[in-house]
């Protein structure tokens, strides 16, 4: 059923108080087709968990909330389990489901807000793991052709927080389901500094995916803002990459700058560090702020209009550019 003038506050983790001219949920492709047909001519947004979007104004079109459910073991071989999940399933619930069955590969991605459909969209990543490493295939619905396509890992053109669905195919497909290839025999990934420390603190003697998941949960809850308490969409910016030469120059001027080597020889900078050095960490103007424990996270303390958060992000972007000559890029979708 299509509703009119629907408040979106509870459908976006920033908690921005805007409304949609039309709103509907869908649980299968028939319902999706019906919504799109009835509202042909209107702009549409497909919403999952609403955890990577900043609304800066009311949306004068139709918001379609993806509620396609289901978690199925569809295949297995000696080493792998193939799990297919509906795009509307909550991501962390899926992680817990898999961990409970000892299916490994996504434990480092515990507690990331949002739904399954968003995981390939922005190639979610945390603590040394990206979704592309366990991705098998996905099904997506072409809005123009009203037809379902299967995308392999190559078709998705994954990059750092990036995929074909944010670029060439932006707003053209609705992700329906994702199939992950998980491991029966875990390959532990604890290279990311903070994990090992946390495991020691937890006094873990024998490594398993349950304890890695718990370590990640502990780190995330200590650094990142819980959207149920303070509105936010995780990292607001991407970590920018610069050439090795630029990094060397920056390092001369700012000896403490944090950089990680990329495979192609460039260096990825910690945007949180850059932003903190510009004095933004813990900054608050009205209800818009830069989170006190992680400068990469912008927050809504209650009633901030999306525009104020956007304006703050613009000021941050400018000051990082002025101080370091580095251009930040937003990770969150602005609407
Ligand atoms: N740092 C600071 N000040 C800050 C924040 C960070 O100096 O205010 C420094 C940290 O001390 C650390 C470095 O920057 O040395 C990196 O910080 P952190 O480990 O917190 O990770 P991040 O690079 O800021 C990225 C992802 C997160 C992911 C973490 C852990 C992006 C844009 N963000 O953050 O992903 O959880 O690594 O893997 O790549 C998200 O995408 O929404 C997200 C939360």
mmCIF file of N, CA and C and ligand atoms in Angstrom, residues 52 112 122 125-128 160-161 192 194 220 223-224 233-239 258 260 268-277 281 291-297 331, ligand 1:
data_model
loop_
_atom_site.group_PDB
_atom_site.id
_atom_site.type_symbol
_atom_site.label_atom_id
_atom_site.label_comp_id
_atom_site.label_asym_id
_atom_site.label_seq_id
_atom_site.Cartn_x
_atom_site.Cartn_y
_atom_site.Cartn_z
ATOM 1 N N UNK A 52 23.141 4.951 5.595
ATOM 2 C CA UNK A 52 24.211 5.613 4.837
ATOM 3 C C UNK A 52 23.645 6.759 4.010
ATOM 4 N N UNK A 112 27.909 -3.748 12.031
ATOM 5 C CA UNK A 112 27.767 -2.647 11.067
ATOM 6 C C UNK A 112 26.269 -2.427 10.867
ATOM 7 N N UNK A 122 28.039 -0.575 -1.242
ATOM 8 C CA UNK A 122 29.208 0.245 -0.894
ATOM 9 C C UNK A 122 30.381 -0.621 -0.446
ATOM 10 N N UNK A 125 33.176 -2.456 4.741
ATOM 11 C CA UNK A 125 34.441 -2.994 5.238
ATOM 12 C C UNK A 125 34.711 -2.514 6.647
ATOM 13 N N UNK A 126 35.452 -3.318 7.367
ATOM 14 C CA UNK A 126 35.892 -2.916 8.706
ATOM 15 C C UNK A 126 36.921 -3.922 9.205
ATOM 16 N N UNK A 127 37.863 -3.424 9.956
ATOM 17 C CA UNK A 127 38.856 -4.255 10.644
ATOM 18 C C UNK A 127 39.497 -5.293 9.714
ATOM 19 N N UNK A 128 39.943 -4.786 8.548
ATOM 20 C CA UNK A 128 40.744 -5.614 7.646
ATOM 21 C C UNK A 128 39.973 -6.507 6.691
ATOM 22 N N UNK A 160 37.109 0.518 -2.968
ATOM 23 C CA UNK A 160 37.025 0.929 -1.567
ATOM 24 C C UNK A 160 35.717 1.701 -1.338
ATOM 25 N N UNK A 161 34.818 1.140 -0.556
ATOM 26 C CA UNK A 161 33.479 1.697 -0.307
ATOM 27 C C UNK A 161 32.769 2.055 -1.620
ATOM 28 N N UNK A 192 44.439 -6.245 11.959
ATOM 29 C CA UNK A 192 44.094 -4.872 12.303
ATOM 30 C C UNK A 192 44.399 -4.627 13.775
ATOM 31 N N UNK A 194 43.944 -2.941 16.529
ATOM 32 C CA UNK A 194 43.089 -2.887 17.710
ATOM 33 C C UNK A 194 42.488 -4.243 18.064
ATOM 34 N N UNK A 220 33.967 -1.378 18.332
ATOM 35 C CA UNK A 220 32.979 -0.489 17.704
ATOM 36 C C UNK A 220 32.177 0.275 18.740
ATOM 37 N N UNK A 223 34.150 3.192 20.185
ATOM 38 C CA UNK A 223 34.567 4.312 19.323
ATOM 39 C C UNK A 223 33.438 4.961 18.550
ATOM 40 N N UNK A 224 32.482 4.126 18.141
ATOM 41 C CA UNK A 224 31.474 4.634 17.209
ATOM 42 C C UNK A 224 30.169 4.921 17.932
ATOM 43 N N UNK A 233 25.615 8.202 10.666
ATOM 44 C CA UNK A 233 25.657 7.219 9.577
ATOM 45 C C UNK A 233 27.060 6.647 9.453
ATOM 46 N N UNK A 234 27.702 6.398 10.564
ATOM 47 C CA UNK A 234 29.071 5.853 10.528
ATOM 48 C C UNK A 234 30.028 6.886 9.965
ATOM 49 N N UNK A 235 31.083 6.415 9.316
ATOM 50 C CA UNK A 235 32.057 7.341 8.727
ATOM 51 C C UNK A 235 31.356 8.229 7.715
ATOM 52 N N UNK A 236 31.482 9.515 7.877
ATOM 53 C CA UNK A 236 30.808 10.433 6.950
ATOM 54 C C UNK A 236 31.625 10.624 5.682
ATOM 55 N N UNK A 237 32.971 10.538 5.841
ATOM 56 C CA UNK A 237 33.884 10.703 4.705
ATOM 57 C C UNK A 237 34.623 9.393 4.453
ATOM 58 N N UNK A 238 35.187 9.267 3.249
ATOM 59 C CA UNK A 238 36.083 8.148 2.960
ATOM 60 C C UNK A 238 37.489 8.528 3.392
ATOM 61 N N UNK A 239 38.329 7.554 3.616
ATOM 62 C CA UNK A 239 39.741 7.833 3.839
ATOM 63 C C UNK A 239 40.371 8.111 2.481
ATOM 64 N N UNK A 258 48.899 9.785 9.716
ATOM 65 C CA UNK A 258 48.699 8.334 9.647
ATOM 66 C C UNK A 258 48.376 7.920 8.214
ATOM 67 N N UNK A 260 48.307 4.370 5.345
ATOM 68 C CA UNK A 260 48.411 2.923 5.122
ATOM 69 C C UNK A 260 48.729 2.697 3.647
ATOM 70 N N UNK A 268 46.823 5.498 1.744
ATOM 71 C CA UNK A 268 45.508 5.896 2.252
ATOM 72 C C UNK A 268 45.677 6.612 3.581
ATOM 73 N N UNK A 269 45.164 7.841 3.663
ATOM 74 C CA UNK A 269 45.303 8.631 4.894
ATOM 75 C C UNK A 269 44.124 8.386 5.819
ATOM 76 N N UNK A 270 44.349 8.482 7.121
ATOM 77 C CA UNK A 270 43.254 8.371 8.086
ATOM 78 C C UNK A 270 42.558 9.731 8.167
ATOM 79 N N UNK A 271 41.377 9.816 7.531
ATOM 80 C CA UNK A 271 40.651 11.086 7.500
ATOM 81 C C UNK A 271 40.296 11.554 8.905
ATOM 82 N N UNK A 272 40.015 10.603 9.807
ATOM 83 C CA UNK A 272 39.679 10.968 11.188
ATOM 84 C C UNK A 272 40.807 11.775 11.835
ATOM 85 N N UNK A 273 42.029 11.383 11.545
ATOM 86 C CA UNK A 273 43.197 12.095 12.088
ATOM 87 C C UNK A 273 43.270 13.506 11.508
ATOM 88 N N UNK A 274 43.094 13.610 10.179
ATOM 89 C CA UNK A 274 43.167 14.922 9.512
ATOM 90 C C UNK A 274 42.122 15.870 10.113
ATOM 91 N N UNK A 275 40.919 15.333 10.307
ATOM 92 C CA UNK A 275 39.813 16.163 10.808
ATOM 93 C C UNK A 275 40.082 16.576 12.260
ATOM 94 N N UNK A 276 40.590 15.628 13.030
ATOM 95 C CA UNK A 276 40.910 15.937 14.430
ATOM 96 C C UNK A 276 41.961 17.044 14.514
ATOM 97 N N UNK A 277 42.989 16.953 13.629
ATOM 98 C CA UNK A 277 44.060 17.969 13.628
ATOM 99 C C UNK A 277 43.524 19.353 13.285
ATOM 100 N N UNK A 281 37.117 17.591 16.230
ATOM 101 C CA UNK A 281 36.649 16.477 17.078
ATOM 102 C C UNK A 281 35.926 17.027 18.311
ATOM 103 N N UNK A 291 31.743 13.790 16.083
ATOM 104 C CA UNK A 291 31.701 12.917 17.265
ATOM 105 C C UNK A 291 32.982 12.999 18.108
ATOM 106 N N UNK A 292 32.799 13.030 19.400
ATOM 107 C CA UNK A 292 33.944 13.264 20.297
ATOM 108 C C UNK A 292 34.932 12.099 20.344
ATOM 109 N N UNK A 293 34.487 10.888 19.950
ATOM 110 C CA UNK A 293 35.401 9.734 20.026
ATOM 111 C C UNK A 293 35.924 9.277 18.667
ATOM 112 N N UNK A 294 35.362 9.819 17.579
ATOM 113 C CA UNK A 294 35.798 9.431 16.220
ATOM 114 C C UNK A 294 35.430 10.587 15.302
ATOM 115 N N UNK A 295 36.430 11.344 14.881
ATOM 116 C CA UNK A 295 36.168 12.574 14.136
ATOM 117 C C UNK A 295 35.591 12.322 12.741
ATOM 118 N N UNK A 296 35.658 11.081 12.281
ATOM 119 C CA UNK A 296 35.139 10.747 10.953
ATOM 120 C C UNK A 296 33.609 10.603 10.956
ATOM 121 N N UNK A 297 33.052 10.601 12.153
ATOM 122 C CA UNK A 297 31.612 10.397 12.303
ATOM 123 C C UNK A 297 30.925 11.728 12.625
ATOM 124 N N UNK A 331 31.246 9.842 2.127
ATOM 125 C CA UNK A 331 30.886 8.447 1.917
ATOM 126 C C UNK A 331 29.370 8.280 1.917
HETATM 127 N N1 LIG B 1 42.036 8.618 14.210
HETATM 128 C C1 LIG B 1 42.346 9.794 14.834
HETATM 129 N N2 LIG B 1 41.335 10.607 15.246
HETATM 130 C C2 LIG B 1 40.038 10.289 15.056
HETATM 131 C C3 LIG B 1 39.708 9.082 14.405
HETATM 132 C C4 LIG B 1 40.749 8.263 13.992
HETATM 133 O O1 LIG B 1 43.518 10.126 15.040
HETATM 134 O O2 LIG B 1 39.176 11.057 15.472
HETATM 135 C C5 LIG B 1 43.120 7.699 13.829
HETATM 136 C C6 LIG B 1 43.103 6.438 14.705
HETATM 137 O O3 LIG B 1 43.817 6.631 15.883
HETATM 138 C C7 LIG B 1 43.738 5.407 13.815
HETATM 139 C C8 LIG B 1 43.331 5.854 12.418
HETATM 140 O O4 LIG B 1 42.925 7.216 12.532
HETATM 141 O O5 LIG B 1 45.120 5.456 13.897
HETATM 142 C C9 LIG B 1 42.207 5.008 11.849
HETATM 143 O O6 LIG B 1 41.076 5.076 12.721
HETATM 144 P P1 LIG B 1 40.038 3.862 12.891
HETATM 145 O O7 LIG B 1 40.742 2.616 13.148
HETATM 146 O O8 LIG B 1 39.002 4.297 13.859
HETATM 147 O O9 LIG B 1 39.403 3.683 11.469
HETATM 148 P P2 LIG B 1 38.965 4.729 10.350
HETATM 149 O O10 LIG B 1 39.966 4.671 9.245
HETATM 150 O O11 LIG B 1 38.693 6.066 10.932
HETATM 151 C C10 LIG B 1 37.663 2.974 8.937
HETATM 152 C C11 LIG B 1 36.322 2.804 8.329
HETATM 153 C C12 LIG B 1 35.305 2.399 9.378
HETATM 154 C C13 LIG B 1 35.754 1.100 10.011
HETATM 155 C C14 LIG B 1 37.141 1.310 10.604
HETATM 156 C C15 LIG B 1 37.729 0.021 11.150
HETATM 157 C C16 LIG B 1 36.226 4.294 6.414
HETATM 158 C C17 LIG B 1 35.673 5.553 5.837
HETATM 159 N N3 LIG B 1 35.905 4.025 7.674
HETATM 160 O O12 LIG B 1 37.602 4.071 9.833
HETATM 161 O O13 LIG B 1 34.083 2.152 8.705
HETATM 162 O O14 LIG B 1 34.859 0.680 11.017
HETATM 163 O O15 LIG B 1 38.055 1.782 9.578
HETATM 164 O O16 LIG B 1 38.071 -0.822 10.111
HETATM 165 O O17 LIG B 1 36.933 3.557 5.720
HETATM 166 C C18 LIG B 1 32.068 3.216 7.982
HETATM 167 O O18 LIG B 1 32.450 3.015 6.830
HETATM 168 O O19 LIG B 1 30.958 3.770 8.214
HETATM 169 C C19 LIG B 1 32.913 2.829 9.083
HETATM 170 C C20 LIG B 1 32.611 3.082 10.351
#
